[in-house]
Amino acid sequence: MTGPELKQLREDLGEAIGRPLSVADMAKLCGLPPETGPDTIAEWEAGAGPNGPVAALLSFIAVGCDHYPLGEEIISAGDAELFRAMMRAGIIRRLG
């Protein structure tokens, strides 16, 4: 995931849950420490982006947005909207 892709994902997730996500919100979703996490997200957005486990986590979280594909080998097309709604609810709960 590149920096611009991360920034776009933050914007798309904000749209999906009905409120903008700050870099601090994104850091919380990634499990980064509150003291340094927002700076890390800002650096990733301005640079090469995250890699490793954080990139994998963000790929999973992305399915909360309609803009990101959900492979039918993972979940059936009929269950996709329910799965996306559950993911959005989980994001809201984690940020709460």
PDB file of N, CA and C in Angstrom:
ATOM      1  N   MET A   1       0.849  -1.175   0.000  1.00  0.00           N
ATOM      2  CA  MET A   1       0.000   0.000   0.000  1.00  0.00           C
ATOM      3  C   MET A   1       0.897   1.241   0.000  1.00  0.00           C
ATOM      4  N   THR A   2       0.647   2.133  -0.934  1.00  0.00           N
ATOM      5  CA  THR A   2       1.433   3.367  -1.027  1.00  0.00           C
ATOM      6  C   THR A   2       0.857   4.433  -0.092  1.00  0.00           C
ATOM      7  N   GLY A   3       1.617   5.503   0.091  1.00  0.00           N
ATOM      8  CA  GLY A   3       1.140   6.619   0.902  1.00  0.00           C
ATOM      9  C   GLY A   3      -0.165   7.204   0.378  1.00  0.00           C
ATOM     10  N   PRO A   4      -0.250   7.519  -0.927  1.00  0.00           N
ATOM     11  CA  PRO A   4      -1.509   8.043  -1.459  1.00  0.00           C
ATOM     12  C   PRO A   4      -2.681   7.053  -1.313  1.00  0.00           C
ATOM     13  N   GLU A   5      -2.399   5.769  -1.439  1.00  0.00           N
ATOM     14  CA  GLU A   5      -3.466   4.767  -1.257  1.00  0.00           C
ATOM     15  C   GLU A   5      -3.946   4.760   0.195  1.00  0.00           C
ATOM     16  N   LEU A   6      -3.028   4.924   1.134  1.00  0.00           N
ATOM     17  CA  LEU A   6      -3.402   4.988   2.547  1.00  0.00           C
ATOM     18  C   LEU A   6      -4.276   6.207   2.809  1.00  0.00           C
ATOM     19  N   LYS A   7      -3.876   7.344   2.276  1.00  0.00           N
ATOM     20  CA  LYS A   7      -4.679   8.563   2.461  1.00  0.00           C
ATOM     21  C   LYS A   7      -6.069   8.389   1.859  1.00  0.00           C
ATOM     22  N   GLN A   8      -6.142   7.797   0.675  1.00  0.00           N
ATOM     23  CA  GLN A   8      -7.435   7.553   0.034  1.00  0.00           C
ATOM     24  C   GLN A   8      -8.276   6.596   0.874  1.00  0.00           C
ATOM     25  N   LEU A   9      -7.650   5.576   1.428  1.00  0.00           N
ATOM     26  CA  LEU A   9      -8.379   4.637   2.277  1.00  0.00           C
ATOM     27  C   LEU A   9      -8.942   5.355   3.502  1.00  0.00           C
ATOM     28  N   ARG A  10      -8.170   6.245   4.107  1.00  0.00           N
ATOM     29  CA  ARG A  10      -8.654   6.996   5.269  1.00  0.00           C
ATOM     30  C   ARG A  10      -9.881   7.815   4.886  1.00  0.00           C
ATOM     31  N   GLU A  11      -9.833   8.463   3.713  1.00  0.00           N
ATOM     32  CA  GLU A  11     -10.973   9.247   3.244  1.00  0.00           C
ATOM     33  C   GLU A  11     -12.176   8.340   2.950  1.00  0.00           C
ATOM     34  N   ASP A  12     -11.934   7.213   2.305  1.00  0.00           N
ATOM     35  CA  ASP A  12     -13.023   6.288   1.968  1.00  0.00           C
ATOM     36  C   ASP A  12     -13.663   5.686   3.222  1.00  0.00           C
ATOM     37  N   LEU A  13     -12.843   5.334   4.211  1.00  0.00           N
ATOM     38  CA  LEU A  13     -13.391   4.797   5.456  1.00  0.00           C
ATOM     39  C   LEU A  13     -14.222   5.844   6.182  1.00  0.00           C
ATOM     40  N   GLY A  14     -13.750   7.078   6.173  1.00  0.00           N
ATOM     41  CA  GLY A  14     -14.526   8.160   6.782  1.00  0.00           C
ATOM     42  C   GLY A  14     -15.882   8.310   6.119  1.00  0.00           C
ATOM     43  N   GLU A  15     -15.896   8.251   4.810  1.00  0.00           N
ATOM     44  CA  GLU A  15     -17.162   8.327   4.066  1.00  0.00           C
ATOM     45  C   GLU A  15     -18.060   7.139   4.421  1.00  0.00           C
ATOM     46  N   ALA A  16     -17.464   5.968   4.532  1.00  0.00           N
ATOM     47  CA  ALA A  16     -18.243   4.757   4.812  1.00  0.00           C
ATOM     48  C   ALA A  16     -18.883   4.786   6.200  1.00  0.00           C
ATOM     49  N   ILE A  17     -18.202   5.390   7.178  1.00  0.00           N
ATOM     50  CA  ILE A  17     -18.767   5.408   8.538  1.00  0.00           C
ATOM     51  C   ILE A  17     -19.491   6.713   8.857  1.00  0.00           C
ATOM     52  N   GLY A  18     -19.460   7.649   7.928  1.00  0.00           N
ATOM     53  CA  GLY A  18     -20.243   8.864   8.096  1.00  0.00           C
ATOM     54  C   GLY A  18     -19.559   9.997   8.837  1.00  0.00           C
ATOM     55  N   ARG A  19     -18.236   9.917   8.991  1.00  0.00           N
ATOM     56  CA  ARG A  19     -17.489  11.026   9.587  1.00  0.00           C
ATOM     57  C   ARG A  19     -16.037  10.933   9.155  1.00  0.00           C
ATOM     58  N   PRO A  20     -15.390  12.084   8.979  1.00  0.00           N
ATOM     59  CA  PRO A  20     -13.986  12.050   8.564  1.00  0.00           C
ATOM     60  C   PRO A  20     -13.106  11.357   9.600  1.00  0.00           C
ATOM     61  N   LEU A  21     -12.105  10.649   9.126  1.00  0.00           N
ATOM     62  CA  LEU A  21     -11.140  10.018  10.014  1.00  0.00           C
ATOM     63  C   LEU A  21      -9.874  10.859  10.052  1.00  0.00           C
ATOM     64  N   SER A  22      -9.399  11.160  11.244  1.00  0.00           N
ATOM     65  CA  SER A  22      -8.137  11.873  11.413  1.00  0.00           C
ATOM     66  C   SER A  22      -6.989  10.873  11.324  1.00  0.00           C
ATOM     67  N   VAL A  23      -5.769  11.387  11.266  1.00  0.00           N
ATOM     68  CA  VAL A  23      -4.620  10.482  11.291  1.00  0.00           C
ATOM     69  C   VAL A  23      -4.561   9.759  12.632  1.00  0.00           C
ATOM     70  N   ALA A  24      -5.031  10.408  13.706  1.00  0.00           N
ATOM     71  CA  ALA A  24      -5.081   9.748  15.020  1.00  0.00           C
ATOM     72  C   ALA A  24      -6.079   8.593  15.004  1.00  0.00           C
ATOM     73  N   ASP A  25      -7.210   8.776  14.325  1.00  0.00           N
ATOM     74  CA  ASP A  25      -8.190   7.685  14.198  1.00  0.00           C
ATOM     75  C   ASP A  25      -7.577   6.509  13.448  1.00  0.00           C
ATOM     76  N   MET A  26      -6.886   6.814  12.373  1.00  0.00           N
ATOM     77  CA  MET A  26      -6.280   5.761  11.564  1.00  0.00           C
ATOM     78  C   MET A  26      -5.206   5.029  12.358  1.00  0.00           C
ATOM     79  N   ALA A  27      -4.433   5.777  13.146  1.00  0.00           N
ATOM     80  CA  ALA A  27      -3.409   5.163  13.988  1.00  0.00           C
ATOM     81  C   ALA A  27      -4.054   4.213  14.990  1.00  0.00           C
ATOM     82  N   LYS A  28      -5.178   4.614  15.549  1.00  0.00           N
ATOM     83  CA  LYS A  28      -5.895   3.760  16.503  1.00  0.00           C
ATOM     84  C   LYS A  28      -6.369   2.481  15.831  1.00  0.00           C
ATOM     85  N   LEU A  29      -6.901   2.601  14.621  1.00  0.00           N
ATOM     86  CA  LEU A  29      -7.341   1.411  13.880  1.00  0.00           C
ATOM     87  C   LEU A  29      -6.187   0.458  13.599  1.00  0.00           C
ATOM     88  N   CYS A  30      -4.992   1.021  13.426  1.00  0.00           N
ATOM     89  CA  CYS A  30      -3.811   0.210  13.131  1.00  0.00           C
ATOM     90  C   CYS A  30      -3.153  -0.337  14.392  1.00  0.00           C
ATOM     91  N   GLY A  31      -3.638   0.077  15.559  1.00  0.00           N
ATOM     92  CA  GLY A  31      -3.036  -0.389  16.805  1.00  0.00           C
ATOM     93  C   GLY A  31      -1.720   0.282  17.138  1.00  0.00           C
ATOM     94  N   LEU A  32      -1.494   1.472  16.578  1.00  0.00           N
ATOM     95  CA  LEU A  32      -0.263   2.206  16.855  1.00  0.00           C
ATOM     96  C   LEU A  32      -0.404   2.981  18.165  1.00  0.00           C
ATOM     97  N   PRO A  33       0.707   3.259  18.847  1.00  0.00           N
ATOM     98  CA  PRO A  33       0.639   3.993  20.111  1.00  0.00           C
ATOM     99  C   PRO A  33       0.100   5.411  19.897  1.00  0.00           C
ATOM    100  N   PRO A  34      -0.754   5.893  20.806  1.00  0.00           N
ATOM    101  CA  PRO A  34      -1.341   7.233  20.627  1.00  0.00           C
ATOM    102  C   PRO A  34      -0.307   8.353  20.627  1.00  0.00           C
ATOM    103  N   GLU A  35       0.829   8.125  21.262  1.00  0.00           N
ATOM    104  CA  GLU A  35       1.851   9.167  21.334  1.00  0.00           C
ATOM    105  C   GLU A  35       2.558   9.381  19.993  1.00  0.00           C
ATOM    106  N   THR A  36       2.768   8.328  19.248  1.00  0.00           N
ATOM    107  CA  THR A  36       3.531   8.431  17.998  1.00  0.00           C
ATOM    108  C   THR A  36       2.742   8.005  16.760  1.00  0.00           C
ATOM    109  N   GLY A  37       1.618   7.333  16.966  1.00  0.00           N
ATOM    110  CA  GLY A  37       0.847   6.795  15.846  1.00  0.00           C
ATOM    111  C   GLY A  37       0.394   7.816  14.822  1.00  0.00           C
ATOM    112  N   PRO A  38      -0.173   8.967  15.263  1.00  0.00           N
ATOM    113  CA  PRO A  38      -0.603   9.950  14.255  1.00  0.00           C
ATOM    114  C   PRO A  38       0.548  10.446  13.374  1.00  0.00           C
ATOM    115  N   ASP A  39       1.722  10.649  13.977  1.00  0.00           N
ATOM    116  CA  ASP A  39       2.879  11.071  13.177  1.00  0.00           C
ATOM    117  C   ASP A  39       3.293   9.978  12.195  1.00  0.00           C
ATOM    118  N   THR A  40       3.209   8.732  12.640  1.00  0.00           N
ATOM    119  CA  THR A  40       3.553   7.610  11.761  1.00  0.00           C
ATOM    120  C   THR A  40       2.612   7.556  10.569  1.00  0.00           C
ATOM    121  N   ILE A  41       1.308   7.692  10.815  1.00  0.00           N
ATOM    122  CA  ILE A  41       0.325   7.679   9.716  1.00  0.00           C
ATOM    123  C   ILE A  41       0.618   8.828   8.753  1.00  0.00           C
ATOM    124  N   ALA A  42       0.853  10.032   9.283  1.00  0.00           N
ATOM    125  CA  ALA A  42       1.147  11.187   8.423  1.00  0.00           C
ATOM    126  C   ALA A  42       2.395  10.939   7.584  1.00  0.00           C
ATOM    127  N   GLU A  43       3.425  10.345   8.177  1.00  0.00           N
ATOM    128  CA  GLU A  43       4.647  10.026   7.427  1.00  0.00           C
ATOM    129  C   GLU A  43       4.364   8.998   6.337  1.00  0.00           C
ATOM    130  N   TRP A  44       3.579   7.970   6.681  1.00  0.00           N
ATOM    131  CA  TRP A  44       3.246   6.964   5.677  1.00  0.00           C
ATOM    132  C   TRP A  44       2.457   7.573   4.528  1.00  0.00           C
ATOM    133  N   GLU A  45       1.495   8.444   4.847  1.00  0.00           N
ATOM    134  CA  GLU A  45       0.681   9.058   3.799  1.00  0.00           C
ATOM    135  C   GLU A  45       1.523   9.933   2.877  1.00  0.00           C
ATOM    136  N   ALA A  46       2.550  10.561   3.426  1.00  0.00           N
ATOM    137  CA  ALA A  46       3.411  11.439   2.629  1.00  0.00           C
ATOM    138  C   ALA A  46       4.538  10.683   1.930  1.00  0.00           C
ATOM    139  N   GLY A  47       4.711   9.417   2.280  1.00  0.00           N
ATOM    140  CA  GLY A  47       5.836   8.663   1.736  1.00  0.00           C
ATOM    141  C   GLY A  47       5.426   7.367   1.081  1.00  0.00           C
ATOM    142  N   ALA A  48       6.145   6.321   1.451  1.00  0.00           N
ATOM    143  CA  ALA A  48       5.992   5.021   0.803  1.00  0.00           C
ATOM    144  C   ALA A  48       4.817   4.204   1.323  1.00  0.00           C
ATOM    145  N   GLY A  49       4.216   4.615   2.443  1.00  0.00           N
ATOM    146  CA  GLY A  49       3.093   3.864   2.991  1.00  0.00           C
ATOM    147  C   GLY A  49       3.551   2.740   3.895  1.00  0.00           C
ATOM    148  N   PRO A  50       2.596   2.085   4.541  1.00  0.00           N
ATOM    149  CA  PRO A  50       2.924   0.997   5.457  1.00  0.00           C
ATOM    150  C   PRO A  50       3.255  -0.285   4.705  1.00  0.00           C
ATOM    151  N   ASN A  51       3.873  -1.214   5.427  1.00  0.00           N
ATOM    152  CA  ASN A  51       4.117  -2.535   4.849  1.00  0.00           C
ATOM    153  C   ASN A  51       3.928  -3.571   5.943  1.00  0.00           C
ATOM    154  N   GLY A  52       4.131  -4.801   5.611  1.00  0.00           N
ATOM    155  CA  GLY A  52       4.037  -5.880   6.582  1.00  0.00           C
ATOM    156  C   GLY A  52       2.658  -6.034   7.195  1.00  0.00           C
ATOM    157  N   PRO A  53       2.610  -6.322   8.496  1.00  0.00           N
ATOM    158  CA  PRO A  53       1.331  -6.597   9.157  1.00  0.00           C
ATOM    159  C   PRO A  53       0.346  -5.439   9.106  1.00  0.00           C
ATOM    160  N   VAL A  54       0.828  -4.203   9.177  1.00  0.00           N
ATOM    161  CA  VAL A  54      -0.094  -3.061   9.130  1.00  0.00           C
ATOM    162  C   VAL A  54      -0.750  -2.969   7.756  1.00  0.00           C
ATOM    163  N   ALA A  55      -0.003  -3.175   6.698  1.00  0.00           N
ATOM    164  CA  ALA A  55      -0.578  -3.149   5.354  1.00  0.00           C
ATOM    165  C   ALA A  55      -1.612  -4.261   5.193  1.00  0.00           C
ATOM    166  N   ALA A  56      -1.328  -5.430   5.749  1.00  0.00           N
ATOM    167  CA  ALA A  56      -2.288  -6.536   5.679  1.00  0.00           C
ATOM    168  C   ALA A  56      -3.559  -6.196   6.452  1.00  0.00           C
ATOM    169  N   LEU A  57      -3.410  -5.616   7.639  1.00  0.00           N
ATOM    170  CA  LEU A  57      -4.569  -5.208   8.434  1.00  0.00           C
ATOM    171  C   LEU A  57      -5.409  -4.184   7.686  1.00  0.00           C
ATOM    172  N   LEU A  58      -4.754  -3.207   7.073  1.00  0.00           N
ATOM    173  CA  LEU A  58      -5.488  -2.171   6.340  1.00  0.00           C
ATOM    174  C   LEU A  58      -6.207  -2.742   5.130  1.00  0.00           C
ATOM    175  N   SER A  59      -5.633  -3.738   4.494  1.00  0.00           N
ATOM    176  CA  SER A  59      -6.319  -4.397   3.372  1.00  0.00           C
ATOM    177  C   SER A  59      -7.599  -5.062   3.846  1.00  0.00           C
ATOM    178  N   PHE A  60      -7.557  -5.620   5.026  1.00  0.00           N
ATOM    179  CA  PHE A  60      -8.750  -6.249   5.604  1.00  0.00           C
ATOM    180  C   PHE A  60      -9.786  -5.199   5.992  1.00  0.00           C
ATOM    181  N   ILE A  61      -9.336  -4.134   6.651  1.00  0.00           N
ATOM    182  CA  ILE A  61     -10.246  -3.065   7.075  1.00  0.00           C
ATOM    183  C   ILE A  61     -10.905  -2.399   5.867  1.00  0.00           C
ATOM    184  N   ALA A  62     -10.183  -2.325   4.756  1.00  0.00           N
ATOM    185  CA  ALA A  62     -10.684  -1.649   3.554  1.00  0.00           C
ATOM    186  C   ALA A  62     -11.999  -2.217   3.057  1.00  0.00           C
ATOM    187  N   VAL A  63     -12.288  -3.458   3.353  1.00  0.00           N
ATOM    188  CA  VAL A  63     -13.531  -4.044   2.844  1.00  0.00           C
ATOM    189  C   VAL A  63     -14.765  -3.432   3.500  1.00  0.00           C
ATOM    190  N   GLY A  64     -14.567  -2.566   4.495  1.00  0.00           N
ATOM    191  CA  GLY A  64     -15.681  -1.814   5.047  1.00  0.00           C
ATOM    192  C   GLY A  64     -16.203  -0.763   4.086  1.00  0.00           C
ATOM    193  N   CYS A  65     -15.442  -0.486   3.036  1.00  0.00           N
ATOM    194  CA  CYS A  65     -15.818   0.498   2.010  1.00  0.00           C
ATOM    195  C   CYS A  65     -16.299  -0.226   0.764  1.00  0.00           C
ATOM    196  N   ASP A  66     -17.270   0.348   0.116  1.00  0.00           N
ATOM    197  CA  ASP A  66     -17.775  -0.239  -1.120  1.00  0.00           C
ATOM    198  C   ASP A  66     -16.778  -0.137  -2.269  1.00  0.00           C
ATOM    199  N   HIS A  67     -15.772   0.736  -2.149  1.00  0.00           N
ATOM    200  CA  HIS A  67     -14.802   0.960  -3.225  1.00  0.00           C
ATOM    201  C   HIS A  67     -13.772  -0.161  -3.352  1.00  0.00           C
ATOM    202  N   TYR A  68     -13.718  -1.052  -2.373  1.00  0.00           N
ATOM    203  CA  TYR A  68     -12.672  -2.070  -2.337  1.00  0.00           C
ATOM    204  C   TYR A  68     -13.286  -3.440  -2.577  1.00  0.00           C
ATOM    205  N   PRO A  69     -12.643  -4.250  -3.409  1.00  0.00           N
ATOM    206  CA  PRO A  69     -13.230  -5.546  -3.772  1.00  0.00           C
ATOM    207  C   PRO A  69     -13.230  -6.538  -2.618  1.00  0.00           C
ATOM    208  N   LEU A  70     -14.232  -7.365  -2.649  1.00  0.00           N
ATOM    209  CA  LEU A  70     -14.359  -8.459  -1.690  1.00  0.00           C
ATOM    210  C   LEU A  70     -14.392  -9.731  -2.517  1.00  0.00           C
ATOM    211  N   GLY A  71     -13.349 -10.514  -2.466  1.00  0.00           N
ATOM    212  CA  GLY A  71     -13.284 -11.720  -3.277  1.00  0.00           C
ATOM    213  C   GLY A  71     -14.336 -12.735  -2.885  1.00  0.00           C
ATOM    214  N   GLU A  72     -15.027 -13.280  -3.860  1.00  0.00           N
ATOM    215  CA  GLU A  72     -16.066 -14.269  -3.582  1.00  0.00           C
ATOM    216  C   GLU A  72     -15.502 -15.560  -3.019  1.00  0.00           C
ATOM    217  N   GLU A  73     -14.181 -15.756  -3.114  1.00  0.00           N
ATOM    218  CA  GLU A  73     -13.588 -16.928  -2.480  1.00  0.00           C
ATOM    219  C   GLU A  73     -13.552 -16.743  -0.962  1.00  0.00           C
ATOM    220  N   ILE A  74     -13.711 -15.503  -0.508  1.00  0.00           N
ATOM    221  CA  ILE A  74     -13.721 -15.204   0.925  1.00  0.00           C
ATOM    222  C   ILE A  74     -15.144 -15.183   1.461  1.00  0.00           C
ATOM    223  N   ILE A  75     -16.031 -14.524   0.744  1.00  0.00           N
ATOM    224  CA  ILE A  75     -17.420 -14.379   1.185  1.00  0.00           C
ATOM    225  C   ILE A  75     -18.308 -14.291  -0.051  1.00  0.00           C
ATOM    226  N   SER A  76     -19.477 -14.859   0.036  1.00  0.00           N
ATOM    227  CA  SER A  76     -20.363 -14.873  -1.129  1.00  0.00           C
ATOM    228  C   SER A  76     -20.871 -13.472  -1.439  1.00  0.00           C
ATOM    229  N   ALA A  77     -21.208 -13.251  -2.681  1.00  0.00           N
ATOM    230  CA  ALA A  77     -21.719 -11.950  -3.107  1.00  0.00           C
ATOM    231  C   ALA A  77     -22.975 -11.574  -2.321  1.00  0.00           C
ATOM    232  N   GLY A  78     -23.797 -12.544  -2.001  1.00  0.00           N
ATOM    233  CA  GLY A  78     -25.025 -12.276  -1.253  1.00  0.00           C
ATOM    234  C   GLY A  78     -24.782 -11.804   0.171  1.00  0.00           C
ATOM    235  N   ASP A  79     -23.655 -12.186   0.744  1.00  0.00           N
ATOM    236  CA  ASP A  79     -23.334 -11.797   2.121  1.00  0.00           C
ATOM    237  C   ASP A  79     -22.411 -10.578   2.198  1.00  0.00           C
ATOM    238  N   ALA A  80     -21.997 -10.062   1.064  1.00  0.00           N
ATOM    239  CA  ALA A  80     -21.000  -8.982   1.043  1.00  0.00           C
ATOM    240  C   ALA A  80     -21.491  -7.736   1.776  1.00  0.00           C
ATOM    241  N   GLU A  81     -22.719  -7.306   1.549  1.00  0.00           N
ATOM    242  CA  GLU A  81     -23.203  -6.077   2.179  1.00  0.00           C
ATOM    243  C   GLU A  81     -23.290  -6.230   3.695  1.00  0.00           C
ATOM    244  N   LEU A  82     -23.736  -7.379   4.154  1.00  0.00           N
ATOM    245  CA  LEU A  82     -23.774  -7.625   5.596  1.00  0.00           C
ATOM    246  C   LEU A  82     -22.361  -7.595   6.176  1.00  0.00           C
ATOM    247  N   PHE A  83     -21.424  -8.224   5.509  1.00  0.00           N
ATOM    248  CA  PHE A  83     -20.040  -8.236   5.966  1.00  0.00           C
ATOM    249  C   PHE A  83     -19.477  -6.822   6.026  1.00  0.00           C
ATOM    250  N   ARG A  84     -19.735  -6.022   4.987  1.00  0.00           N
ATOM    251  CA  ARG A  84     -19.249  -4.643   4.973  1.00  0.00           C
ATOM    252  C   ARG A  84     -19.871  -3.838   6.120  1.00  0.00           C
ATOM    253  N   ALA A  85     -21.157  -4.032   6.358  1.00  0.00           N
ATOM    254  CA  ALA A  85     -21.829  -3.325   7.456  1.00  0.00           C
ATOM    255  C   ALA A  85     -21.236  -3.724   8.804  1.00  0.00           C
ATOM    256  N   MET A  86     -20.942  -4.997   8.972  1.00  0.00           N
ATOM    257  CA  MET A  86     -20.321  -5.454  10.216  1.00  0.00           C
ATOM    258  C   MET A  86     -18.929  -4.850  10.378  1.00  0.00           C
ATOM    259  N   MET A  87     -18.175  -4.749   9.297  1.00  0.00           N
ATOM    260  CA  MET A  87     -16.850  -4.151   9.361  1.00  0.00           C
ATOM    261  C   MET A  87     -16.953  -2.682   9.745  1.00  0.00           C
ATOM    262  N   ARG A  88     -17.896  -1.953   9.148  1.00  0.00           N
ATOM    263  CA  ARG A  88     -18.077  -0.537   9.492  1.00  0.00           C
ATOM    264  C   ARG A  88     -18.455  -0.381  10.964  1.00  0.00           C
ATOM    265  N   ALA A  89     -19.331  -1.235  11.451  1.00  0.00           N
ATOM    266  CA  ALA A  89     -19.724  -1.187  12.870  1.00  0.00           C
ATOM    267  C   ALA A  89     -18.510  -1.440  13.772  1.00  0.00           C
ATOM    268  N   GLY A  90     -17.668  -2.365  13.387  1.00  0.00           N
ATOM    269  CA  GLY A  90     -16.467  -2.651  14.158  1.00  0.00           C
ATOM    270  C   GLY A  90     -15.506  -1.471  14.182  1.00  0.00           C
ATOM    271  N   ILE A  91     -15.396  -0.773  13.063  1.00  0.00           N
ATOM    272  CA  ILE A  91     -14.529   0.398  12.994  1.00  0.00           C
ATOM    273  C   ILE A  91     -15.064   1.492  13.919  1.00  0.00           C
ATOM    274  N   ILE A  92     -16.357   1.741  13.848  1.00  0.00           N
ATOM    275  CA  ILE A  92     -16.972   2.752  14.702  1.00  0.00           C
ATOM    276  C   ILE A  92     -16.773   2.388  16.178  1.00  0.00           C
ATOM    277  N   ARG A  93     -16.974   1.138  16.504  1.00  0.00           N
ATOM    278  CA  ARG A  93     -16.822   0.678  17.893  1.00  0.00           C
ATOM    279  C   ARG A  93     -15.371   0.861  18.358  1.00  0.00           C
ATOM    280  N   ARG A  94     -14.425   0.514  17.514  1.00  0.00           N
ATOM    281  CA  ARG A  94     -13.006   0.636  17.892  1.00  0.00           C
ATOM    282  C   ARG A  94     -12.613   2.096  18.113  1.00  0.00           C
ATOM    283  N   LEU A  95     -13.197   2.994  17.329  1.00  0.00           N
ATOM    284  CA  LEU A  95     -12.874   4.416  17.465  1.00  0.00           C
ATOM    285  C   LEU A  95     -13.618   5.074  18.629  1.00  0.00           C
ATOM    286  N   GLY A  96     -14.707   4.440  19.062  1.00  0.00           N
ATOM    287  CA  GLY A  96     -15.540   4.995  20.129  1.00  0.00           C
ATOM    288  C   GLY A  96     -14.850   5.041  21.414  1.00  0.00           C
TER     289      GLY A  96
END
